[in-house]
Coordinates of C-alpha atoms and ligand atoms in Angstrom, one line a residue:
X1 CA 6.3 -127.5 17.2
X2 CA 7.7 -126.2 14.3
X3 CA 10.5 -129.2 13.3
X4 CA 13.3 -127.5 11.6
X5 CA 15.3 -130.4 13.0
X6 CA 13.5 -132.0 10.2
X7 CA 15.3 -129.5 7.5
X8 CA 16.4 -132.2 5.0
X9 CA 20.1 -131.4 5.2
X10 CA 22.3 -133.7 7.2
X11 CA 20.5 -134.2 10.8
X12 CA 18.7 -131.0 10.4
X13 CA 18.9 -127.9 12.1
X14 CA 18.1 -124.2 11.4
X15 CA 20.9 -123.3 9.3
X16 CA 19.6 -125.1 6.5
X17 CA 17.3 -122.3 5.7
X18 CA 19.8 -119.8 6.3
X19 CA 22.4 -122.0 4.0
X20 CA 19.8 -122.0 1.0
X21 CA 21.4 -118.3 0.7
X22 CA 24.8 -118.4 1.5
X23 CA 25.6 -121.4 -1.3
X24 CA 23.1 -118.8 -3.6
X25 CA 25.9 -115.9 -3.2
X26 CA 28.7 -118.4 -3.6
X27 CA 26.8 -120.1 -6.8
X28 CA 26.8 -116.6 -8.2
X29 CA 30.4 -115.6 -7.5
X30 CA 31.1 -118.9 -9.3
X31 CA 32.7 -120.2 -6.2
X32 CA 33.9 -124.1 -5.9
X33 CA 34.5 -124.0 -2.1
X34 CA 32.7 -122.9 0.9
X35 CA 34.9 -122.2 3.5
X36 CA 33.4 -121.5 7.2
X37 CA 34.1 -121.8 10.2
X38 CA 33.0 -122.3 14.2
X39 CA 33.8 -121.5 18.0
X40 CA 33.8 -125.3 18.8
X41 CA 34.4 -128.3 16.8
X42 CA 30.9 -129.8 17.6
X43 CA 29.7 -126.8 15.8
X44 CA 26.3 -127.3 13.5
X45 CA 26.6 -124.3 11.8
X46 CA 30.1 -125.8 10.4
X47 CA 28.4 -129.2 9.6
X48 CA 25.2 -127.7 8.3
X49 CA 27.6 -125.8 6.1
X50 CA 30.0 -128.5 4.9
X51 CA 26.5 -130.5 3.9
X52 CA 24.9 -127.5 2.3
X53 CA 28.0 -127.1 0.0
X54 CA 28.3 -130.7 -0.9
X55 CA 25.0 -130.5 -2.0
X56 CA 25.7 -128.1 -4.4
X57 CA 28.9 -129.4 -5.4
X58 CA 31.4 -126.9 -3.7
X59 CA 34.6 -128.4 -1.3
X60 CA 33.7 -127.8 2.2
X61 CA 36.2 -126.4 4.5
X62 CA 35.7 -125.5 8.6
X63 CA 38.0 -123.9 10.4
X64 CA 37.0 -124.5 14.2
X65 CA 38.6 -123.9 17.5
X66 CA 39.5 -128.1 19.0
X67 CA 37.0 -128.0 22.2
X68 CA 35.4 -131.7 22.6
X69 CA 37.2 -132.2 19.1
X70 CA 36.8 -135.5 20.0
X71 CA 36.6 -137.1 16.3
X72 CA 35.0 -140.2 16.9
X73 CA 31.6 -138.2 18.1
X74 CA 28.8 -135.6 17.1
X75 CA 29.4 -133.2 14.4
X76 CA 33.2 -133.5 14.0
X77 CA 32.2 -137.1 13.3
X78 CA 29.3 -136.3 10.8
X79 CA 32.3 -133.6 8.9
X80 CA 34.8 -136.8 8.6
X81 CA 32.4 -138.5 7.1
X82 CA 31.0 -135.7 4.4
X83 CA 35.0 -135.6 3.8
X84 CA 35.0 -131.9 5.1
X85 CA 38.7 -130.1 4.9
X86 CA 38.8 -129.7 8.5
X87 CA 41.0 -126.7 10.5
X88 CA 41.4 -127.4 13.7
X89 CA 43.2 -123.7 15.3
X90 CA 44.6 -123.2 18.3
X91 CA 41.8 -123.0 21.6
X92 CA 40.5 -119.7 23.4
X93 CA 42.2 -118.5 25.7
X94 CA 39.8 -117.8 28.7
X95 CA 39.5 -113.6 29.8
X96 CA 41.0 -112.6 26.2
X97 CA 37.4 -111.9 25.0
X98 CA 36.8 -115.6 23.7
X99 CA 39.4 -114.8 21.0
X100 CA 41.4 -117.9 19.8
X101 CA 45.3 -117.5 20.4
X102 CA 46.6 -114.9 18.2
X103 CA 44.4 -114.6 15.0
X104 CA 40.6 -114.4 15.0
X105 CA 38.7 -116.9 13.5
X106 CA 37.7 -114.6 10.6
X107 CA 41.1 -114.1 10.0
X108 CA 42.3 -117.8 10.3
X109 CA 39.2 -118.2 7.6
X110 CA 40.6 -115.4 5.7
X111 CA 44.2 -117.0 5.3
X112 CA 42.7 -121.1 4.1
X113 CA 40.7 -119.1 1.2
X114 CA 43.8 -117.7 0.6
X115 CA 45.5 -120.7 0.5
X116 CA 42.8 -122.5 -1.8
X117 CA 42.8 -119.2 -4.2
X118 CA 46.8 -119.0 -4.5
X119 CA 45.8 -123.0 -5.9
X120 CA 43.6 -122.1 -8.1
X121 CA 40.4 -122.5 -6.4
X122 CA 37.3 -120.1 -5.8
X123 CA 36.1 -119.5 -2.1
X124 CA 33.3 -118.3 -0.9
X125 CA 33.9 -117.3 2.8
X126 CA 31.1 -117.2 5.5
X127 CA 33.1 -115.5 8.2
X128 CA 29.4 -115.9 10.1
X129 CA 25.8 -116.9 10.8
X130 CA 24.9 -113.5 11.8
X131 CA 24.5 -112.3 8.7
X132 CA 21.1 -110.5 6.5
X133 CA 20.9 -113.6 4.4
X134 CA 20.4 -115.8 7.2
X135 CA 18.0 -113.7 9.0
X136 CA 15.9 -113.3 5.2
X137 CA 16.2 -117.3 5.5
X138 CA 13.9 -117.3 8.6
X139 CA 11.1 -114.1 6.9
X140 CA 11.0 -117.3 4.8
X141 CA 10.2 -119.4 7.5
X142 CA 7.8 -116.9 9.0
X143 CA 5.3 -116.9 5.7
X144 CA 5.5 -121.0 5.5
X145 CA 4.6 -121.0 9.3
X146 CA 1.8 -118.7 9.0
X147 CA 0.2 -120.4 6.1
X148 CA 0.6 -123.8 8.0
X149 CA -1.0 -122.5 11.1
X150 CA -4.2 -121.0 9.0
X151 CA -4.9 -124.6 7.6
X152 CA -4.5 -125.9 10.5
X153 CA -6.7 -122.8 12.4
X154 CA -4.3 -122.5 14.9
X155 CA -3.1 -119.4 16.4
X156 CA -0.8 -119.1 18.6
X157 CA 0.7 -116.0 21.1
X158 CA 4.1 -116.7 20.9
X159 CA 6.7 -118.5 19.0
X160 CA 9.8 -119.7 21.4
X161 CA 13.0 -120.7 19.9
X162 CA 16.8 -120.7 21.0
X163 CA 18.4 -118.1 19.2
X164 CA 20.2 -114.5 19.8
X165 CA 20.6 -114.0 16.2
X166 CA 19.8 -114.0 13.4
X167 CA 16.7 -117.2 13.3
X168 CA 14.9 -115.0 15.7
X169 CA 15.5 -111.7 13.9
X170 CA 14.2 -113.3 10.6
X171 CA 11.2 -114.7 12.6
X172 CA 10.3 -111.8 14.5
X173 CA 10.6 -109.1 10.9
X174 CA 8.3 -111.8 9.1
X175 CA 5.8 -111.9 11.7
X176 CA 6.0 -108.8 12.1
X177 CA 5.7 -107.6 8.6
X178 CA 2.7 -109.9 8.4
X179 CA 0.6 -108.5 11.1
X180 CA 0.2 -111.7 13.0
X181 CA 0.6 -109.9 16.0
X182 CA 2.6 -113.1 17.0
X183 CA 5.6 -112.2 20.1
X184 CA 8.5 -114.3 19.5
X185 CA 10.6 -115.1 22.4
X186 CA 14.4 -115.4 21.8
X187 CA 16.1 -118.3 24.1
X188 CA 19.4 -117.4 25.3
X189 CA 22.0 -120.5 25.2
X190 CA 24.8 -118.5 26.1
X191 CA 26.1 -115.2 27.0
X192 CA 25.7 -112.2 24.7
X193 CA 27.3 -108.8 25.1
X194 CA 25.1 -105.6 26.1
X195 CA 25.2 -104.3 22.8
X196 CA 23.1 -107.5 21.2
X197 CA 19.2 -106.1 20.7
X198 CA 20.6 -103.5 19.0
X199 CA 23.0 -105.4 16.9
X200 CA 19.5 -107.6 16.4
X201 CA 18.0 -104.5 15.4
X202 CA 20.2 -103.8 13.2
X203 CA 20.7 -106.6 11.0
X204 CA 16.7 -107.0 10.9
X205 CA 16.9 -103.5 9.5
X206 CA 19.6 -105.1 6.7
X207 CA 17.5 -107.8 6.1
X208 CA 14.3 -105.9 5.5
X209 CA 16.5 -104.0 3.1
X210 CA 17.8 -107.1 1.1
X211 CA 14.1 -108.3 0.9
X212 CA 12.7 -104.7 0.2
X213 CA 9.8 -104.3 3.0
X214 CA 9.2 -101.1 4.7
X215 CA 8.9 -103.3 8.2
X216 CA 11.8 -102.4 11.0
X217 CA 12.3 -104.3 14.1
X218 CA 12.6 -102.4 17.7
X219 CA 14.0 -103.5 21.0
X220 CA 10.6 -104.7 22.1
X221 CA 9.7 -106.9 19.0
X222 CA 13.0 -109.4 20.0
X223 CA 12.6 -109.8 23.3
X224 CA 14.8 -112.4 25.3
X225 CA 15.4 -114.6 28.5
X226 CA 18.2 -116.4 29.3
X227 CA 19.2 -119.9 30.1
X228 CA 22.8 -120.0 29.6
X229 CA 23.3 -121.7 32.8
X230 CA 27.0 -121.8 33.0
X231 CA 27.4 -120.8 29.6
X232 CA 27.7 -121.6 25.9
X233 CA 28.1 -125.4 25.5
X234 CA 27.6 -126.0 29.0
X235 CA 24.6 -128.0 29.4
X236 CA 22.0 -127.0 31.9
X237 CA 19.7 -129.0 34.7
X238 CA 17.1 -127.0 33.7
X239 CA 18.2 -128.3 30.1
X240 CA 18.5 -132.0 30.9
X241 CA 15.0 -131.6 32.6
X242 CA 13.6 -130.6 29.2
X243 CA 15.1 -133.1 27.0
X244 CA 14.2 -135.8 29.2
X245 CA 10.6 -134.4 29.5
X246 CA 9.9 -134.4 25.9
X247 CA 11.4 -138.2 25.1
X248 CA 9.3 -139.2 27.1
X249 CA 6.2 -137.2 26.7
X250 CA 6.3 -136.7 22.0
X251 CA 9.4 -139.3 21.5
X252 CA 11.5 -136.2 19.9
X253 CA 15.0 -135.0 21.1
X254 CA 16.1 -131.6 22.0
X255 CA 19.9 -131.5 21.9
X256 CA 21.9 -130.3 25.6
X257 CA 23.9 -127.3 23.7
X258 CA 20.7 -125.4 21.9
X259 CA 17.4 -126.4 21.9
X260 CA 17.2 -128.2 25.1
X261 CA 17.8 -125.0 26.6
X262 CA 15.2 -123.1 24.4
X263 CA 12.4 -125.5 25.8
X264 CA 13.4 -125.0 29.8
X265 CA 12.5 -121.5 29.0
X266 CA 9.2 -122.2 27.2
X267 CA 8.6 -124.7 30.6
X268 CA 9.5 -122.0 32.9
X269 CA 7.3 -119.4 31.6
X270 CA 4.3 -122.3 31.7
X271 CA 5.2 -122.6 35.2
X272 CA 6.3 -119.3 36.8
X273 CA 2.5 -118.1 34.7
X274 CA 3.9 -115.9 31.9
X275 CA 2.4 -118.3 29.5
X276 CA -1.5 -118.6 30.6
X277 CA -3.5 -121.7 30.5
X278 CA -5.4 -120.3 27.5
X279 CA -2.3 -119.7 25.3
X280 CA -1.1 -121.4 22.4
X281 CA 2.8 -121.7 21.6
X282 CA 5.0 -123.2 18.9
X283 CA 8.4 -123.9 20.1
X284 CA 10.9 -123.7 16.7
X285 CA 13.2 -126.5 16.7
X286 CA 16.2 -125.4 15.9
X287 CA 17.7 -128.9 15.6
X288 CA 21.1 -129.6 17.3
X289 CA 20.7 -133.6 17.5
X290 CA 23.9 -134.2 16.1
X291 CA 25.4 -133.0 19.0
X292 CA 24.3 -135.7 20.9
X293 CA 26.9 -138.1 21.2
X294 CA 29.6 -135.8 22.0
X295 CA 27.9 -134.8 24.8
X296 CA 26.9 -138.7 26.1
X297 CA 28.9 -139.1 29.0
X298 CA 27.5 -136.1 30.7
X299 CA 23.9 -137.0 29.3
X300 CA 23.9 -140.3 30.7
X301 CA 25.2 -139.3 33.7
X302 CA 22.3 -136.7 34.5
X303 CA 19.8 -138.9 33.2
X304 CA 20.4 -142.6 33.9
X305 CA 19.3 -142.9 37.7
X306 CA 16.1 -140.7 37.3
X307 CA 12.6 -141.8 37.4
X308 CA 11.1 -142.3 34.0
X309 CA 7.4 -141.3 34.2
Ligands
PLP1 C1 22.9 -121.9 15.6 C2 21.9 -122.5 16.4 C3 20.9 -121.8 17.1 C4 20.9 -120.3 17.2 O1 20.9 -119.6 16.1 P1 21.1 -118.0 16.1 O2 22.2 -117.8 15.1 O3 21.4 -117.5 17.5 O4 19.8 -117.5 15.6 C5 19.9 -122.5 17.7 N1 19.8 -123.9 17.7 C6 20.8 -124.6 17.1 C7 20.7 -126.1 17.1 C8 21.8 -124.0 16.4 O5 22.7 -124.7 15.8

């Protein structure tokens, strides 16, 4: 397992990496506030952000859509506490293409840098994760992976992780581009449009470009399977199954939004045979744990009358 819960920046998780870039751009536009932003207040990526700019001395400020904005738990708790300037906009409306009421989130993000720069203040807006920085932030974690596994003399077939975006685009171009001849398999946590792989393709192309290597991704170097279940933030049985399985098997968490979903596909492939006894995996963990909490009732309730082994 490759612990990028373990990144060193709040409770972890694999924006950290991808962060390490953002706050660079925002250092070099002389920027003194980070503001970004998420579909849901539980959102990492929003306190991975808020931390990240702490850290390097810049105000933090989320703009997030209010579901399970319940502020005594999870993230939204963990953004109190780093003192984050926390927007809280109005909720999607279901059908209207997951769009909040009336302005998009970008926007919304558009109009509190606004609001900071007509005081005075320089933001740095990260409208979103998908992004060529982020993706260069996992090449990154694709050459530090590959040197571990050679002193450890290791080497693995495939590389599982929860991601549609940019972690596993950055993974797949480094690999890639180093000729490990490693497949890495993309876990889906929610539902993506058509168009994804080649939006994938795409910004692994931009990345490659802001890192100057000759390598290009194609469909078949990011390939996918899905365990949305009933969809983004819903969690799963097959998810629950997983993070139960590994407390009690390693003592490690996977959390019920992300990567507990990314390691109920690495489980299915063991059992359904796509993964062969002979084969050797890592499973990137993306992190998540901070989630927990907000999620308790439901986790207790799924997990409380089974059978520990
Ligand atoms: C954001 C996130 C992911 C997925 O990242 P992509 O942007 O899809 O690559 C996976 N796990 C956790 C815990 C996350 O917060």
């Amino acid at each position: 397992m490759k612990r990028e819960d373990l990144s060193g920046l709040a409770l972890g998780g694999n924006k950290t990496r991808e962060l390490e870039y953002f706050i660079g751009a925002a250092l070099a536009e002389g920027a003194d506030v980070f503001v970004a932003g998420g579909g849901v207040a539980q959102s990492n990526h929003a306190v991975q952000c808020s931390a990240a700019a702490r850290r390097a001395g810049l105000k933090p400020v989320v703009v997030l859509r209010p579901s399970r904005s319940d502020s005594t738990r999870g993230n939204h708790l963990l953004n109190i506490v780093i003192g984050t300037d926390i927007r809280l906009i109005e909720p999607a409306v279901p059908g209207d293409g997951n769009q909040p009421r009336g302005e998009g989130l970008a926007k919304q993000m558009d109009r509190v840098a606004d609001e900071y720069r007509a005081r005075g203040n320089h933001p740095y807006t990260l409208h979103s994760s998908f992004h060529r920085l982020g993706a260069v932030g996992f090449v990154d974690c694709s050459v530090e992976l590959t040197r571990q596994l050679r002193e450890a003399g290791v080497e693995p077939q495939r590389i599982y992780l929860t991601s549609s975006g940019a972690t596993q685009v950055g993974l797949a171009l480094g690999n890639k581009a180093l000729g490990t001849g490693i497949r890495v398999i993309g876990v889906r946590c929610g539902s993506v449009g058509a168009d994804q792989p080649s939006r994938m393709v795409e910004l692994g192309s931009r990345a490659a470009e802001a890192i100057n290597i000759d390598t290009r991704l194609a469909p078949d170097d990011i390939p996918s399977v899905d365990f949305s279940g009933e969809g983004y933030g819903s969690p799963s049985p097959e998810g629950y199954e997983a993070m139960a399985l590994l407390a009690e098997t390693e003592g490690l968490f996977v959390d019920p939004v992300y990567s507990s979903k990314g390691l109920a596909g690495l489980i299915h492939h063991v059992r359904t045979g796509q993964l062969g006894r002979g084969e050797t995996v890592v499973f990137v963990h993306t992190g998540g744990v901070g989630v927990m909490s907000a999620y308790g009732d439901e986790i207790v309730a799924n997990l409380v009358h089974r059978q520990p082994r």
